[in-house]
């Protein structure tokens, strides 16, 4: 059933307090809940509206109202609801419900389930209804207590939200704990954990003097791997105080590590639950990239305590209210912990590789969707990542201080409430008296806008004009779009490559002063609000080269009339590091697209001397930040280039990308070798920007070199592999080596397995590396790996590594004979029976089938049709598959 934003209705009843008791057992678990209910409108006595509770896969044991057992005719049960048709018309009544559930059989990993023998919950978005009958919607906020009873030996640790208020022993080897959460919360933030866990303990004193005890819970053997997560948590707590003035609001903060988890992590009040891959790290087992993700996600979940928990969403359409904002906050945090421009580059690449295709496909939706069948399908890069870009636009428009004023007002107005995206917008606007023109359209219009720019220099008048036009493409269900506010940060470079001072600009003939306090600006933010708009800079003494959309000030596709010479100039001189990188990407993308054309016409491929030279000058520029160099010499991804083509051609893009890499490696072999040598280090592993930069640069240089398939390089990579003292270097060398099929590849993969057999997280990397290989006919290897003892279809991380990894291979997933699509079709059906959320994530790989040639289209469509015709399909998979075929 499809649900629409426009149909939102306030609940007829609110809940004040919720007291839960869980009696955990091996056969079944009994959940007793006691809720105080009050009507939204009091004195509606004659015919009180019925009270509809959500519930799925529950066995109702008993139901009482004000202590009286309800009779069969007093309520109605169907597979999704329990409806009490005539509740008391009193100002307040008590509802007591007992249900029986079987967490040990719950493979969907939502609601209460078991992972590695422990009980754990995941409720967002609508999993609480698998625990007990409830109004499972975020605008129902209540105060909770939770009593947990379980076997002492099997479940020595019993956790829930808030403060521990009581614990003790019970008969029959059991014990109990009572938790009380003083903060009102929606049920999606409820959590319970019971099992054999140990904790790393630490503490943090907030700036107003509260001593918070911090605990990260995991198995005894993994405890040493939680140090980085703990440091990240303390850094996040400090940062949120420093940057936003936000303090933690309880005396205890728990994080629990879980091996079987659908998503990354969950911000349950004071009891965050994390996918193990986002907590556990040691220098020997986790790479720099994983250290960075852990830091970012620990921060993300912690930041939700204010943006998500204290102020939550009115309904699930508003998800970006908390997710877009919290992603923005974690991106800012990571920028402050490492390199701001490198972080920006990573975030923009991610957006282009993942969100742009989504926004151009059949599932395209605005950051605030208009409808959904299954909410879980809308935890997307659009809601999260594009949503974060929309939040960033406020900051670009208001500046840091203005943004902070907006945040302060947002909390002042809405603490303890469940609100909407308009409420956030209004707080930003009102705190700054700002004019955001048509910015709100970003929340309702899907599709990546295209912004075209043409420039003109008038040497007599000494003016420089930039003409912008914007177009938001049609998307399913939205043929016609309105123009939106697009902030474009601009600087103008003089012939020496220096930023020109900007004093004023005419917009539609109206003068706007750009300088502040008499000081000229070197970057100014132009606010484009119309379909076409012209800006004219005055007192410009020579023809400048414009640096447009600095720092990627809006999530758009920019098309300008800059020449290649202009872009090379920006690559060499732009003071905005992001745009220097961008210049390189634009040149690479142009080259790749033109070589793709050549390849398709059977023309020989070649590189221009200019390109090689530009590339070399970046690689050998010792004044540049090393991690920046690593980003700048990385070519745009296959997905990003396919996204720019009318008919995506995975083979051609793969061949071209490999050709350029190999060609650069052979032309610049000496420089790459030197890069490897200069950045090798035998120092103990430290996760900091300077050390990480060296490792990143060394590994990308090694990977270029390995594309040469040259015996000397293979030796070098093997020696890097063998002498590595940390996972970043070891896996970097492994990745370089396995590009090429042959005995070395097989040997080194076997060696790696032998080394790490005992560590499932490392073995997942091993699975992923093999699955994503572009070695022809790899689908057979992947089928073999399905049967490997390291694989388990019930574990989402393994599925993501093996199946998700496979879908990332342009050669094998998109094999022209349809073998890759067929493989995926089979897996989706198997997985859907166990875990619908996981299955629908996988089926999404087929959703952009119309982007390919007719042969591939036919193969992919056949799989989607096969999936849709299957009986008992989950709503999750149904929604993706049917929308993919319909669009
Ligand atoms: N709120 C979690 C986060 O921090 C994600 C939960 C996703 N749950 C789901 N069923 N899709 O982003
Ligand atoms: Zn989140």
mmCIF file of N, CA and C in Angstrom, residues 270-342:
data_model
loop_
_atom_site.group_PDB
_atom_site.id
_atom_site.type_symbol
_atom_site.label_atom_id
_atom_site.label_comp_id
_atom_site.label_asym_id
_atom_site.label_seq_id
_atom_site.Cartn_x
_atom_site.Cartn_y
_atom_site.Cartn_z
ATOM 1 N N UNK A 270 20.739 6.963 23.979
ATOM 2 C CA UNK A 270 21.782 6.521 24.919
ATOM 3 C C UNK A 270 22.221 5.066 24.742
ATOM 4 N N UNK A 271 21.729 4.421 23.705
ATOM 5 C CA UNK A 271 22.115 3.020 23.464
ATOM 6 C C UNK A 271 22.287 2.814 21.956
ATOM 7 N N UNK A 272 23.306 3.441 21.425
ATOM 8 C CA UNK A 272 23.553 3.292 19.995
ATOM 9 C C UNK A 272 23.924 1.850 19.673
ATOM 10 N N UNK A 273 23.401 1.353 18.564
ATOM 11 C CA UNK A 273 23.753 -0.002 18.136
ATOM 12 C C UNK A 273 24.459 0.101 16.792
ATOM 13 N N UNK A 274 25.583 -0.573 16.706
ATOM 14 C CA UNK A 274 26.445 -0.413 15.533
ATOM 15 C C UNK A 274 26.730 -1.734 14.842
ATOM 16 N N UNK A 275 26.714 -1.676 13.550
ATOM 17 C CA UNK A 275 27.281 -2.733 12.724
ATOM 18 C C UNK A 275 28.768 -2.838 13.087
ATOM 19 N N UNK A 276 29.232 -4.057 13.334
ATOM 20 C CA UNK A 276 30.609 -4.228 13.829
ATOM 21 C C UNK A 276 31.660 -3.586 12.922
ATOM 22 N N UNK A 277 31.392 -3.565 11.614
ATOM 23 C CA UNK A 277 32.390 -3.017 10.690
ATOM 24 C C UNK A 277 32.591 -1.514 10.924
ATOM 25 N N UNK A 278 31.630 -0.887 11.628
ATOM 26 C CA UNK A 278 31.745 0.549 11.873
ATOM 27 C C UNK A 278 32.223 0.886 13.283
ATOM 28 N N UNK A 279 32.711 -0.127 13.987
ATOM 29 C CA UNK A 279 33.323 0.122 15.301
ATOM 30 C C UNK A 279 34.718 -0.489 15.383
ATOM 31 N N UNK A 280 34.795 -1.776 15.011
ATOM 32 C CA UNK A 280 36.004 -2.537 15.303
ATOM 33 C C UNK A 280 37.144 -2.204 14.351
ATOM 34 N N UNK A 281 38.263 -1.819 14.930
ATOM 35 C CA UNK A 281 39.420 -1.499 14.097
ATOM 36 C C UNK A 281 40.698 -1.678 14.891
ATOM 37 N N UNK A 282 41.696 -2.226 14.216
ATOM 38 C CA UNK A 282 43.056 -2.206 14.751
ATOM 39 C C UNK A 282 43.935 -1.930 13.537
ATOM 40 N N UNK A 283 45.122 -1.409 13.738
ATOM 41 C CA UNK A 283 45.987 -1.121 12.582
ATOM 42 C C UNK A 283 46.189 -2.347 11.699
ATOM 43 N N UNK A 284 46.256 -3.534 12.319
ATOM 44 C CA UNK A 284 46.511 -4.756 11.557
ATOM 45 C C UNK A 284 45.309 -5.182 10.730
ATOM 46 N N UNK A 285 44.080 -4.833 11.191
ATOM 47 C CA UNK A 285 42.904 -5.401 10.528
ATOM 48 C C UNK A 285 42.039 -4.396 9.766
ATOM 49 N N UNK A 286 42.209 -3.105 10.037
ATOM 50 C CA UNK A 286 41.329 -2.136 9.362
ATOM 51 C C UNK A 286 42.163 -1.125 8.589
ATOM 52 N N UNK A 287 41.621 -0.700 7.459
ATOM 53 C CA UNK A 287 42.351 0.243 6.614
ATOM 54 C C UNK A 287 42.035 1.686 7.023
ATOM 55 N N UNK A 288 42.806 2.605 6.477
ATOM 56 C CA UNK A 288 42.552 4.029 6.726
ATOM 57 C C UNK A 288 41.117 4.404 6.389
ATOM 58 N N UNK A 289 40.633 3.880 5.268
ATOM 59 C CA UNK A 289 39.275 4.232 4.844
ATOM 60 C C UNK A 289 38.283 3.789 5.918
ATOM 61 N N UNK A 290 38.538 2.621 6.519
ATOM 62 C CA UNK A 290 37.632 2.140 7.560
ATOM 63 C C UNK A 290 37.773 2.964 8.846
ATOM 64 N N UNK A 291 38.980 3.312 9.189
ATOM 65 C CA UNK A 291 39.163 4.213 10.340
ATOM 66 C C UNK A 291 38.364 5.507 10.145
ATOM 67 N N UNK A 292 38.428 6.029 8.945
ATOM 68 C CA UNK A 292 37.731 7.296 8.668
ATOM 69 C C UNK A 292 36.216 7.115 8.741
ATOM 70 N N UNK A 293 35.717 6.000 8.202
ATOM 71 C CA UNK A 293 34.265 5.761 8.253
ATOM 72 C C UNK A 293 33.800 5.587 9.692
ATOM 73 N N UNK A 294 34.592 4.877 10.487
ATOM 74 C CA UNK A 294 34.228 4.689 11.898
ATOM 75 C C UNK A 294 34.131 6.050 12.588
ATOM 76 N N UNK A 295 35.132 6.874 12.383
ATOM 77 C CA UNK A 295 35.123 8.208 12.997
ATOM 78 C C UNK A 295 33.860 8.972 12.582
ATOM 79 N N UNK A 296 33.536 8.908 11.297
ATOM 80 C CA UNK A 296 32.380 9.653 10.789
ATOM 81 C C UNK A 296 31.062 9.111 11.314
ATOM 82 N N UNK A 297 30.923 7.799 11.380
ATOM 83 C CA UNK A 297 29.628 7.231 11.783
ATOM 84 C C UNK A 297 29.435 7.296 13.300
ATOM 85 N N UNK A 298 30.511 7.106 14.058
ATOM 86 C CA UNK A 298 30.388 7.298 15.509
ATOM 87 C C UNK A 298 29.875 8.721 15.768
ATOM 88 N N UNK A 299 30.449 9.673 15.067
ATOM 89 C CA UNK A 299 30.017 11.066 15.219
ATOM 90 C C UNK A 299 28.561 11.221 14.780
ATOM 91 N N UNK A 300 28.244 10.664 13.629
ATOM 92 C CA UNK A 300 26.886 10.782 13.083
ATOM 93 C C UNK A 300 25.843 10.329 14.114
ATOM 94 N N UNK A 301 26.035 9.145 14.657
ATOM 95 C CA UNK A 301 25.033 8.631 15.595
ATOM 96 C C UNK A 301 25.016 9.466 16.876
ATOM 97 N N UNK A 302 26.179 9.881 17.323
ATOM 98 C CA UNK A 302 26.203 10.723 18.513
ATOM 99 C C UNK A 302 25.464 12.046 18.243
ATOM 100 N N UNK A 303 25.728 12.638 17.086
ATOM 101 C CA UNK A 303 25.088 13.933 16.756
ATOM 102 C C UNK A 303 23.565 13.814 16.676
ATOM 103 N N UNK A 304 23.078 12.619 16.319
ATOM 104 C CA UNK A 304 21.632 12.425 16.283
ATOM 105 C C UNK A 304 20.978 12.713 17.645
ATOM 106 N N UNK A 305 21.757 12.649 18.728
ATOM 107 C CA UNK A 305 21.121 12.879 20.019
ATOM 108 C C UNK A 305 20.370 14.218 20.038
ATOM 109 N N UNK A 306 20.923 15.193 19.330
ATOM 110 C CA UNK A 306 20.189 16.460 19.198
ATOM 111 C C UNK A 306 19.399 16.524 17.898
ATOM 112 N N UNK A 307 20.035 16.244 16.810
ATOM 113 C CA UNK A 307 19.345 16.326 15.517
ATOM 114 C C UNK A 307 18.780 14.956 15.158
ATOM 115 N N UNK A 308 17.616 14.675 15.707
ATOM 116 C CA UNK A 308 16.977 13.384 15.498
ATOM 117 C C UNK A 308 16.224 12.958 16.747
ATOM 118 N N UNK A 309 16.940 13.003 17.891
ATOM 119 C CA UNK A 309 16.297 12.502 19.112
ATOM 120 C C UNK A 309 15.602 13.614 19.903
ATOM 121 N N UNK A 310 16.364 14.638 20.284
ATOM 122 C CA UNK A 310 15.729 15.757 20.998
ATOM 123 C C UNK A 310 14.707 16.444 20.097
ATOM 124 N N UNK A 311 15.086 16.659 18.851
ATOM 125 C CA UNK A 311 14.112 17.145 17.861
ATOM 126 C C UNK A 311 13.990 16.045 16.813
ATOM 127 N N UNK A 312 12.797 15.483 16.695
ATOM 128 C CA UNK A 312 12.646 14.369 15.762
ATOM 129 C C UNK A 312 11.706 14.714 14.605
ATOM 130 N N UNK A 313 11.371 13.704 13.809
ATOM 131 C CA UNK A 313 10.564 13.926 12.601
ATOM 132 C C UNK A 313 9.079 13.731 12.902
ATOM 133 N N UNK A 314 8.260 14.558 12.305
ATOM 134 C CA UNK A 314 6.819 14.420 12.478
ATOM 135 C C UNK A 314 6.327 13.109 11.850
ATOM 136 N N UNK A 315 6.867 12.800 10.683
ATOM 137 C CA UNK A 315 6.494 11.579 9.955
ATOM 138 C C UNK A 315 7.709 11.188 9.124
ATOM 139 N N UNK A 316 7.671 10.013 8.500
ATOM 140 C CA UNK A 316 8.890 9.512 7.836
ATOM 141 C C UNK A 316 9.247 10.258 6.558
ATOM 142 N N UNK A 317 8.286 10.993 6.004
ATOM 143 C CA UNK A 317 8.639 11.806 4.827
ATOM 144 C C UNK A 317 9.689 12.852 5.186
ATOM 145 N N UNK A 318 9.712 13.216 6.465
ATOM 146 C CA UNK A 318 10.641 14.268 6.919
ATOM 147 C C UNK A 318 12.029 13.702 7.232
ATOM 148 N N UNK A 319 12.292 12.470 6.843
ATOM 149 C CA UNK A 319 13.537 11.825 7.265
ATOM 150 C C UNK A 319 14.779 12.697 7.054
ATOM 151 N N UNK A 320 14.806 13.434 5.961
ATOM 152 C CA UNK A 320 16.003 14.254 5.683
ATOM 153 C C UNK A 320 16.194 15.354 6.732
ATOM 154 N N UNK A 321 15.104 15.700 7.430
ATOM 155 C CA UNK A 321 15.218 16.676 8.516
ATOM 156 C C UNK A 321 16.291 16.240 9.508
ATOM 157 N N UNK A 322 16.301 14.943 9.840
ATOM 158 C CA UNK A 322 17.342 14.483 10.760
ATOM 159 C C UNK A 322 18.549 13.915 10.025
ATOM 160 N N UNK A 323 18.322 13.211 8.899
ATOM 161 C CA UNK A 323 19.461 12.560 8.248
ATOM 162 C C UNK A 323 20.311 13.522 7.420
ATOM 163 N N UNK A 324 19.657 14.360 6.638
ATOM 164 C CA UNK A 324 20.428 15.339 5.865
ATOM 165 C C UNK A 324 21.233 16.230 6.802
ATOM 166 N N UNK A 325 20.571 16.670 7.863
ATOM 167 C CA UNK A 325 21.231 17.564 8.819
ATOM 168 C C UNK A 325 22.364 16.845 9.555
ATOM 169 N N UNK A 326 22.125 15.615 9.944
ATOM 170 C CA UNK A 326 23.153 14.903 10.706
ATOM 171 C C UNK A 326 24.320 14.477 9.805
ATOM 172 N N UNK A 327 24.041 14.133 8.572
ATOM 173 C CA UNK A 327 25.147 13.869 7.636
ATOM 174 C C UNK A 327 25.962 15.146 7.440
ATOM 175 N N UNK A 328 25.276 16.260 7.262
ATOM 176 C CA UNK A 328 26.003 17.534 7.139
ATOM 177 C C UNK A 328 26.910 17.739 8.353
ATOM 178 N N UNK A 329 26.364 17.469 9.536
ATOM 179 C CA UNK A 329 27.160 17.669 10.756
ATOM 180 C C UNK A 329 28.347 16.705 10.816
ATOM 181 N N UNK A 330 28.123 15.430 10.422
ATOM 182 C CA UNK A 330 29.276 14.517 10.490
ATOM 183 C C UNK A 330 30.307 14.864 9.411
ATOM 184 N N UNK A 331 29.861 15.370 8.279
ATOM 185 C CA UNK A 331 30.825 15.791 7.249
ATOM 186 C C UNK A 331 31.683 16.962 7.751
ATOM 187 N N UNK A 332 31.038 17.880 8.436
ATOM 188 C CA UNK A 332 31.779 19.021 8.990
ATOM 189 C C UNK A 332 32.781 18.560 10.051
ATOM 190 N N UNK A 333 32.335 17.630 10.873
ATOM 191 C CA UNK A 333 33.211 17.078 11.915
ATOM 192 C C UNK A 333 34.440 16.431 11.274
ATOM 193 N N UNK A 334 34.205 15.550 10.292
ATOM 194 C CA UNK A 334 35.336 14.882 9.649
ATOM 195 C C UNK A 334 36.261 15.884 8.965
ATOM 196 N N UNK A 335 35.694 16.939 8.404
ATOM 197 C CA UNK A 335 36.533 17.975 7.790
ATOM 198 C C UNK A 335 37.462 18.583 8.821
ATOM 199 N N UNK A 336 36.912 18.834 10.001
ATOM 200 C CA UNK A 336 37.726 19.442 11.053
ATOM 201 C C UNK A 336 38.761 18.475 11.624
ATOM 202 N N UNK A 337 38.485 17.180 11.528
ATOM 203 C CA UNK A 337 39.432 16.192 12.052
ATOM 204 C C UNK A 337 40.560 15.902 11.051
ATOM 205 N N UNK A 338 40.281 16.088 9.758
ATOM 206 C CA UNK A 338 41.298 15.790 8.743
ATOM 207 C C UNK A 338 41.479 16.971 7.810
ATOM 208 N N UNK A 339 41.432 16.709 6.505
ATOM 209 C CA UNK A 339 41.573 17.792 5.534
ATOM 210 C C UNK A 339 40.207 18.177 4.984
ATOM 211 N N UNK A 340 39.872 19.443 5.105
ATOM 212 C CA UNK A 340 38.566 19.909 4.649
ATOM 213 C C UNK A 340 38.376 19.691 3.149
ATOM 214 N N UNK A 341 39.369 20.050 2.340
ATOM 215 C CA UNK A 341 39.140 19.886 0.892
ATOM 216 C C UNK A 341 39.085 18.422 0.483
ATOM 217 N N UNK A 342 39.908 17.587 1.107
ATOM 218 C CA UNK A 342 39.848 16.164 0.753
ATOM 219 C C UNK A 342 38.488 15.577 1.127
#
